[in-house]
PDB file of C-alpha atoms in Angstrom:
ATOM      1  CA  GLY A   1      -8.439   0.198   1.031  1.00 59.00           C
ATOM      2  CA  LYS A   2      -6.852   2.441   3.614  1.00 76.00           C
ATOM      3  CA  LEU A   3      -6.268   0.535   7.247  1.00 84.00           C
ATOM      4  CA  MET A   4      -8.429   3.237   8.253  1.00 83.00           C
ATOM      5  CA  THR A   5     -10.884   5.539   6.045  1.00 80.00           C
ATOM      6  CA  ALA A   6     -13.315   7.976   5.982  1.00 78.00           C
ATOM      7  CA  GLY A   7     -13.659   8.236   1.929  1.00 72.00           C
ATOM      8  CA  GLU A   8     -11.009  10.777   1.507  1.00 66.00           C
ATOM      9  CA  GLY A   9      -7.677  12.443   2.158  1.00 64.00           C
ATOM     10  CA  GLY A  10      -4.546  11.352   4.392  1.00 69.00           C
ATOM     11  CA  ALA A  11      -2.104  12.632   6.283  1.00 76.00           C
ATOM     12  CA  LEU A  12       1.669  13.978   5.869  1.00 82.00           C
ATOM     13  CA  LEU A  13       3.925  13.664   7.717  1.00 87.00           C
ATOM     14  CA  LEU A  14       7.188  15.942   7.714  1.00 91.00           C
ATOM     15  CA  ASN A  15      10.508  16.911   9.566  1.00 93.00           C
ATOM     16  CA  ASP A  16      11.176  19.904   7.694  1.00 94.00           C
ATOM     17  CA  THR A  17       9.313  23.221   8.952  1.00 93.00           C
ATOM     18  CA  ASP A  18       9.439  24.656   4.788  1.00 92.00           C
ATOM     19  CA  LEU A  19       7.932  21.839   3.410  1.00 92.00           C
ATOM     20  CA  PHE A  20       5.162  21.680   6.238  1.00 92.00           C
ATOM     21  CA  GLU A  21       4.287  25.598   6.086  1.00 90.00           C
ATOM     22  CA  ASP A  22       4.678  24.619   1.926  1.00 88.00           C
ATOM     23  CA  ALA A  23       1.935  21.684   2.528  1.00 88.00           C
ATOM     24  CA  PHE A  24      -0.170  23.656   4.843  1.00 88.00           C
ATOM     25  CA  LEU A  25      -0.488  26.860   2.397  1.00 87.00           C
ATOM     26  CA  ARG A  26      -1.871  24.248  -1.054  1.00 84.00           C
ATOM     27  CA  HIS A  27      -4.265  22.402   1.316  1.00 83.00           C
ATOM     28  CA  SER A  28      -5.318  25.703   3.096  1.00 85.00           C
ATOM     29  CA  CYS A  29      -6.186  27.561  -0.425  1.00 86.00           C
ATOM     30  CA  GLY A  30      -2.751  29.432   0.054  1.00 86.00           C
ATOM     31  CA  ARG A  31      -3.404  30.964   3.305  1.00 87.00           C
ATOM     32  CA  PRO A  32      -0.493  30.407   5.811  1.00 88.00           C
ATOM     33  CA  ARG A  33      -1.832  29.146   9.652  1.00 86.00           C
ATOM     34  CA  ASP A  34      -1.903  32.899  11.006  1.00 87.00           C
ATOM     35  CA  ASP A  35      -3.166  34.868   8.094  1.00 84.00           C
ATOM     36  CA  ARG A  36      -6.435  36.401   9.579  1.00 82.00           C
ATOM     37  CA  ALA A  37      -7.139  38.808   6.388  1.00 80.00           C
ATOM     38  CA  TYR A  38      -7.180  36.885   3.634  1.00 79.00           C
ATOM     39  CA  PHE A  39      -3.291  37.335   2.745  1.00 81.00           C
ATOM     40  CA  HIS A  40      -3.270  34.443  -0.119  1.00 82.00           C
ATOM     41  CA  ARG A  41       0.848  33.448  -0.531  1.00 85.00           C
ATOM     42  CA  THR A  42       0.604  30.647  -3.236  1.00 82.00           C
ATOM     43  CA  SER A  43      -2.390  28.848  -5.227  1.00 76.00           C
ATOM     44  CA  GLY A  44      -3.829  26.151  -3.121  1.00 73.00           C
ATOM     45  CA  SER A  45      -7.565  24.109  -2.538  1.00 79.00           C
ATOM     46  CA  ASN A  46      -9.232  23.388   0.185  1.00 78.00           C
ATOM     47  CA  TYR A  47      -7.755  19.862   1.189  1.00 76.00           C
ATOM     48  CA  ARG A  48      -8.939  20.740   5.186  1.00 77.00           C
ATOM     49  CA  MET A  49     -10.811  17.997   6.332  1.00 78.00           C
ATOM     50  CA  ASN A  50     -14.343  17.820   7.259  1.00 81.00           C
ATOM     51  CA  GLU A  51     -15.339  17.360  11.097  1.00 87.00           C
ATOM     52  CA  PHE A  52     -17.685  14.359  10.650  1.00 88.00           C
ATOM     53  CA  SER A  53     -14.496  12.688   8.115  1.00 85.00           C
ATOM     54  CA  ALA A  54     -12.760  13.623  11.168  1.00 86.00           C
ATOM     55  CA  GLY A  55     -15.285  11.513  13.366  1.00 90.00           C
ATOM     56  CA  VAL A  56     -14.868   8.758  11.357  1.00 88.00           C
ATOM     57  CA  LEU A  57     -11.689   8.855  11.379  1.00 88.00           C
ATOM     58  CA  ARG A  58     -11.286   9.254  15.075  1.00 90.00           C
ATOM     59  CA  ALA A  59     -14.300   6.670  16.093  1.00 91.00           C
ATOM     60  CA  GLN A  60     -12.030   4.142  14.130  1.00 90.00           C
ATOM     61  CA  LEU A  61      -8.759   5.005  16.062  1.00 91.00           C
ATOM     62  CA  ALA A  62     -10.574   3.046  19.081  1.00 93.00           C
ATOM     63  CA  ARG A  63      -9.921  -0.459  17.652  1.00 93.00           C
ATOM     64  CA  LEU A  64      -6.771  -0.360  15.592  1.00 93.00           C
ATOM     65  CA  ASP A  65      -4.196  -1.375  18.130  1.00 94.00           C
ATOM     66  CA  ALA A  66      -6.325  -4.094  17.872  1.00 96.00           C
ATOM     67  CA  GLN A  67      -6.844  -4.852  14.273  1.00 95.00           C
ATOM     68  CA  ILE A  68      -2.838  -4.479  13.970  1.00 94.00           C
ATOM     69  CA  ASP A  69      -2.728  -7.268  16.493  1.00 96.00           C
ATOM     70  CA  LEU A  70      -5.195  -9.193  14.675  1.00 97.00           C
ATOM     71  CA  ARG A  71      -3.156  -8.180  11.381  1.00 95.00           C
ATOM     72  CA  GLU A  72       0.436  -9.663  12.888  1.00 94.00           C
ATOM     73  CA  GLN A  73      -0.520 -12.855  13.918  1.00 96.00           C
ATOM     74  CA  ARG A  74      -2.905 -13.717  11.412  1.00 97.00           C
ATOM     75  CA  CYS A  75       0.048 -12.518   8.750  1.00 95.00           C
ATOM     76  CA  ARG A  76       2.402 -14.509  10.530  1.00 95.00           C
ATOM     77  CA  LEU A  77       0.281 -17.827  10.238  1.00 97.00           C
ATOM     78  CA  LEU A  78      -0.500 -16.958   6.740  1.00 97.00           C
ATOM     79  CA  THR A  79       2.878 -16.577   5.775  1.00 97.00           C
ATOM     80  CA  GLU A  80       4.037 -19.313   7.092  1.00 97.00           C
ATOM     81  CA  LEU A  81       0.648 -21.161   4.779  1.00 98.00           C
ATOM     82  CA  LEU A  82       2.178 -19.484   1.806  1.00 97.00           C
ATOM     83  CA  ALA A  83       5.550 -20.459   1.999  1.00 97.00           C
ATOM     84  CA  ALA A  84       4.386 -24.173   1.695  1.00 98.00           C
ATOM     85  CA  ILE A  85       3.399 -23.787  -1.291  1.00 97.00           C
ATOM     86  CA  PRO A  86       5.893 -25.002  -4.047  1.00 95.00           C
ATOM     87  CA  GLY A  87       6.816 -21.821  -5.692  1.00 94.00           C
ATOM     88  CA  VAL A  88       5.301 -19.566  -4.042  1.00 97.00           C
ATOM     89  CA  ARG A  89       7.594 -16.773  -2.116  1.00 96.00           C
ATOM     90  CA  PRO A  90       5.672 -14.489   0.726  1.00 96.00           C
ATOM     91  CA  GLN A  91       7.043 -10.881   1.643  1.00 92.00           C
ATOM     92  CA  SER A  92       9.935 -11.378   3.830  1.00 89.00           C
ATOM     93  CA  ARG A  93       9.396  -8.940   7.662  1.00 84.00           C
ATOM     94  CA  ASP A  94      12.219  -6.735   8.526  1.00 83.00           C
ATOM     95  CA  GLU A  95      13.036  -7.655  11.713  1.00 83.00           C
ATOM     96  CA  ARG A  96      13.949  -3.890  12.478  1.00 87.00           C
ATOM     97  CA  CYS A  97      10.041  -2.991  12.580  1.00 84.00           C
ATOM     98  CA  ASP A  98       8.832  -4.254  15.901  1.00 86.00           C
ATOM     99  CA  ARG A  99       5.486  -4.071  14.502  1.00 87.00           C
ATOM    100  CA  ASP A 100       4.133  -3.814  10.683  1.00 88.00           C
ATOM    101  CA  PRO A 101       0.155  -2.565  10.368  1.00 89.00           C
ATOM    102  CA  HIS A 102      -0.249  -4.670   7.243  1.00 90.00           C
ATOM    103  CA  TYR A 103      -1.373  -2.719   4.720  1.00 88.00           C
ATOM    104  CA  MET A 104      -1.571  -5.122   2.271  1.00 91.00           C
ATOM    105  CA  MET A 105      -0.103  -8.900   2.290  1.00 94.00           C
ATOM    106  CA  MET A 106       2.495  -9.644  -0.705  1.00 95.00           C
ATOM    107  CA  TRP A 107       3.647 -12.650  -2.135  1.00 97.00           C
ATOM    108  CA  ARG A 108       5.259 -14.046  -5.130  1.00 95.00           C
ATOM    109  CA  VAL A 109       5.658 -16.444  -7.729  1.00 95.00           C
ATOM    110  CA  PRO A 110       9.353 -16.494  -8.972  1.00 95.00           C
ATOM    111  CA  GLY A 111       9.722 -16.935 -13.039  1.00 93.00           C
ATOM    112  CA  MET A 112       5.965 -17.109 -13.539  1.00 92.00           C
ATOM    113  CA  SER A 113       4.741 -14.913 -16.846  1.00 91.00           C
ATOM    114  CA  GLU A 114       2.806 -11.503 -16.053  1.00 90.00           C
ATOM    115  CA  ALA A 115      -0.010 -12.837 -18.615  1.00 93.00           C
ATOM    116  CA  THR A 116      -0.078 -15.940 -16.316  1.00 95.00           C
ATOM    117  CA  ARG A 117      -0.308 -13.447 -12.963  1.00 95.00           C
ATOM    118  CA  GLY A 118      -2.989 -11.721 -14.324  1.00 95.00           C
ATOM    119  CA  LEU A 119      -5.250 -15.215 -15.501  1.00 96.00           C
ATOM    120  CA  LEU A 120      -3.933 -16.508 -11.807  1.00 96.00           C
ATOM    121  CA  VAL A 121      -5.234 -12.898 -10.005  1.00 96.00           C
ATOM    122  CA  ASP A 122      -8.551 -13.132 -12.406  1.00 96.00           C
ATOM    123  CA  LYS A 123      -9.291 -16.859 -10.549  1.00 96.00           C
ATOM    124  CA  LEU A 124      -8.871 -15.731  -6.923  1.00 97.00           C
ATOM    125  CA  VAL A 125     -10.469 -12.937  -7.732  1.00 97.00           C
ATOM    126  CA  ALA A 126     -13.730 -14.831  -9.479  1.00 96.00           C
ATOM    127  CA  VAL A 127     -13.880 -16.927  -5.790  1.00 96.00           C
ATOM    128  CA  GLY A 128     -13.772 -14.373  -4.064  1.00 95.00           C
ATOM    129  CA  VAL A 129     -10.091 -13.728  -2.587  1.00 96.00           C
ATOM    130  CA  PRO A 130      -9.501  -9.583  -2.973  1.00 96.00           C
ATOM    131  CA  ALA A 131      -6.344 -10.406  -5.095  1.00 96.00           C
ATOM    132  CA  PHE A 132      -4.257  -7.798  -7.073  1.00 95.00           C
ATOM    133  CA  VAL A 133      -1.162  -7.437  -8.948  1.00 95.00           C
ATOM    134  CA  ALA A 134       1.565  -5.588  -7.478  1.00 94.00           C
ATOM    135  CA  PHE A 135       2.309  -2.132  -8.782  1.00 92.00           C
ATOM    136  CA  ARG A 136       4.004  -1.619 -11.651  1.00 90.00           C
ATOM    137  CA  ALA A 137       7.913  -0.325 -11.600  1.00 92.00           C
ATOM    138  CA  ILE A 138       7.457   3.645 -11.389  1.00 91.00           C
ATOM    139  CA  TYR A 139       9.638   3.929 -14.073  1.00 92.00           C
ATOM    140  CA  ARG A 140       7.472   1.838 -16.447  1.00 92.00           C
ATOM    141  CA  THR A 141       4.936   5.079 -16.349  1.00 91.00           C
ATOM    142  CA  ASP A 142       4.264   7.635 -18.835  1.00 89.00           C
ATOM    143  CA  SER A 143       3.897   9.727 -16.153  1.00 86.00           C
ATOM    144  CA  PHE A 144       8.060   8.909 -14.482  1.00 89.00           C
ATOM    145  CA  TRP A 145       9.398  10.426 -17.831  1.00 90.00           C
ATOM    146  CA  LYS A 146       6.947  13.620 -17.746  1.00 85.00           C
ATOM    147  CA  SER A 147       9.660  15.735 -15.319  1.00 79.00           C
ATOM    148  CA  SER A 148      12.871  15.046 -13.789  1.00 79.00           C
ATOM    149  CA  ALA A 149      13.637  11.838 -15.139  1.00 86.00           C
ATOM    150  CA  PRO A 150      16.844  10.561 -15.107  1.00 91.00           C
ATOM    151  CA  ASP A 151      19.172  10.280 -18.252  1.00 93.00           C
ATOM    152  CA  LEU A 152      18.378   6.435 -18.673  1.00 94.00           C
ATOM    153  CA  THR A 153      16.585   3.892 -20.763  1.00 93.00           C
ATOM    154  CA  VAL A 154      13.674   2.109 -19.134  1.00 93.00           C
ATOM    155  CA  ASP A 155      15.854  -0.719 -19.784  1.00 95.00           C
ATOM    156  CA  GLU A 156      18.951   0.332 -17.705  1.00 96.00           C
ATOM    157  CA  LEU A 157      16.942   1.348 -14.988  1.00 95.00           C
ATOM    158  CA  ALA A 158      15.595  -2.275 -15.152  1.00 95.00           C
ATOM    159  CA  ARG A 159      19.127  -3.750 -14.256  1.00 96.00           C
ATOM    160  CA  ARG A 160      19.700  -1.163 -11.506  1.00 96.00           C
ATOM    161  CA  CYS A 161      16.458  -2.336  -9.979  1.00 95.00           C
ATOM    162  CA  PRO A 162      15.992  -5.906 -10.001  1.00 95.00           C
ATOM    163  CA  ALA A 163      14.116  -5.962  -6.727  1.00 94.00           C
ATOM    164  CA  SER A 164      11.744  -3.512  -8.220  1.00 94.00           C
ATOM    165  CA  GLU A 165      11.564  -5.297 -11.481  1.00 93.00           C
ATOM    166  CA  ALA A 166      10.881  -8.976  -9.930  1.00 93.00           C
ATOM    167  CA  ILE A 167       8.185  -7.275  -7.573  1.00 93.00           C
ATOM    168  CA  ALA A 168       6.041  -5.667 -10.174  1.00 93.00           C
ATOM    169  CA  THR A 169       6.531  -8.504 -12.944  1.00 92.00           C
ATOM    170  CA  GLU A 170       5.788 -11.509 -10.005  1.00 95.00           C
ATOM    171  CA  GLY A 171       4.440 -10.143  -6.799  1.00 95.00           C
ATOM    172  CA  ILE A 172       0.597 -10.366  -6.010  1.00 97.00           C
ATOM    173  CA  TRP A 173      -0.749  -8.681  -2.947  1.00 96.00           C
ATOM    174  CA  LEU A 174      -3.956  -9.440  -0.949  1.00 97.00           C
ATOM    175  CA  HIS A 175      -5.838  -6.973   0.917  1.00 94.00           C
ATOM    176  CA  HIS A 176      -5.426  -6.239   4.296  1.00 94.00           C
ATOM    177  CA  ARG A 177      -9.059  -7.023   5.426  1.00 94.00           C
ATOM    178  CA  VAL A 178      -8.211 -10.609   4.574  1.00 96.00           C
ATOM    179  CA  LEU A 179      -6.143 -11.074   7.525  1.00 96.00           C
ATOM    180  CA  LEU A 180      -8.429  -9.743   9.973  1.00 96.00           C
ATOM    181  CA  GLY A 181     -10.098 -13.071   9.427  1.00 96.00           C
ATOM    182  CA  THR A 182      -9.941 -16.384  11.643  1.00 97.00           C
ATOM    183  CA  GLU A 183      -7.040 -18.860  11.597  1.00 97.00           C
ATOM    184  CA  ASP A 184      -9.362 -21.182   9.909  1.00 98.00           C
ATOM    185  CA  GLN A 185     -10.072 -18.954   7.081  1.00 97.00           C
ATOM    186  CA  MET A 186      -5.986 -18.179   6.678  1.00 98.00           C
ATOM    187  CA  TYR A 187      -5.875 -22.389   6.071  1.00 98.00           C
ATOM    188  CA  GLN A 188      -8.844 -22.101   3.573  1.00 97.00           C
ATOM    189  CA  LEU A 189      -7.170 -19.031   2.204  1.00 97.00           C
ATOM    190  CA  ALA A 190      -3.412 -21.060   1.419  1.00 97.00           C
ATOM    191  CA  ALA A 191      -5.688 -24.030   0.119  1.00 97.00           C
ATOM    192  CA  VAL A 192      -7.696 -21.708  -2.430  1.00 97.00           C
ATOM    193  CA  ILE A 193      -4.401 -20.281  -3.381  1.00 97.00           C
ATOM    194  CA  ALA A 194      -2.464 -23.713  -4.129  1.00 97.00           C
ATOM    195  CA  ASP A 195      -5.576 -25.309  -5.496  1.00 96.00           C
ATOM    196  CA  THR A 196      -5.481 -21.948  -8.036  1.00 96.00           C
ATOM    197  CA  LEU A 197      -1.901 -22.019  -9.147  1.00 95.00           C
ATOM    198  CA  GLU A 198      -1.745 -25.609  -9.934  1.00 93.00           C
ATOM    199  CA  GLU A 199      -4.774 -24.522 -12.115  1.00 91.00           C
ATOM    200  CA  CYS A 200      -2.488 -22.061 -13.768  1.00 86.00           C
TER     201      CYS A 200
END
């Protein structure tokens, strides 16, 4: 689902030298960058990218800028179209950001129940729209409470995080590939969303 994919992996950007070196150890079988004699400093695994995956990604770089530009254009149009649908609230844009690769197109229907939202997403998927419910608030997952959790209850955290609650319960996102469609397809998509919302 990433903007560029070779099947597995990702990139990690750090502004701390110690963290960088620790991350390198873990991705390179526990061996530091200057090791030539197999002195492993920690446990780790082989998370190093293979040449084939690198080649697939490198080829995709040639088209990435044009795809980001296209997604920017389509997102502006789709945002306008969704905002015109009663009850729909598209994600706003941070004006400090001069370029957004649009990993996803998010929108909310304030006041919609989670059950109705699930039905809406199911209906959109049934007609071929790659729609998904928004990610669950992290404090509403079991893994959050396994380590380093604050001394607060879920309800207390929810009260402190109203935006997270709203997005997690009312949010819907569309896969970034929809923003590579034509202008006409943006109009069609908005019409399908409007019609499907009326059915729910």
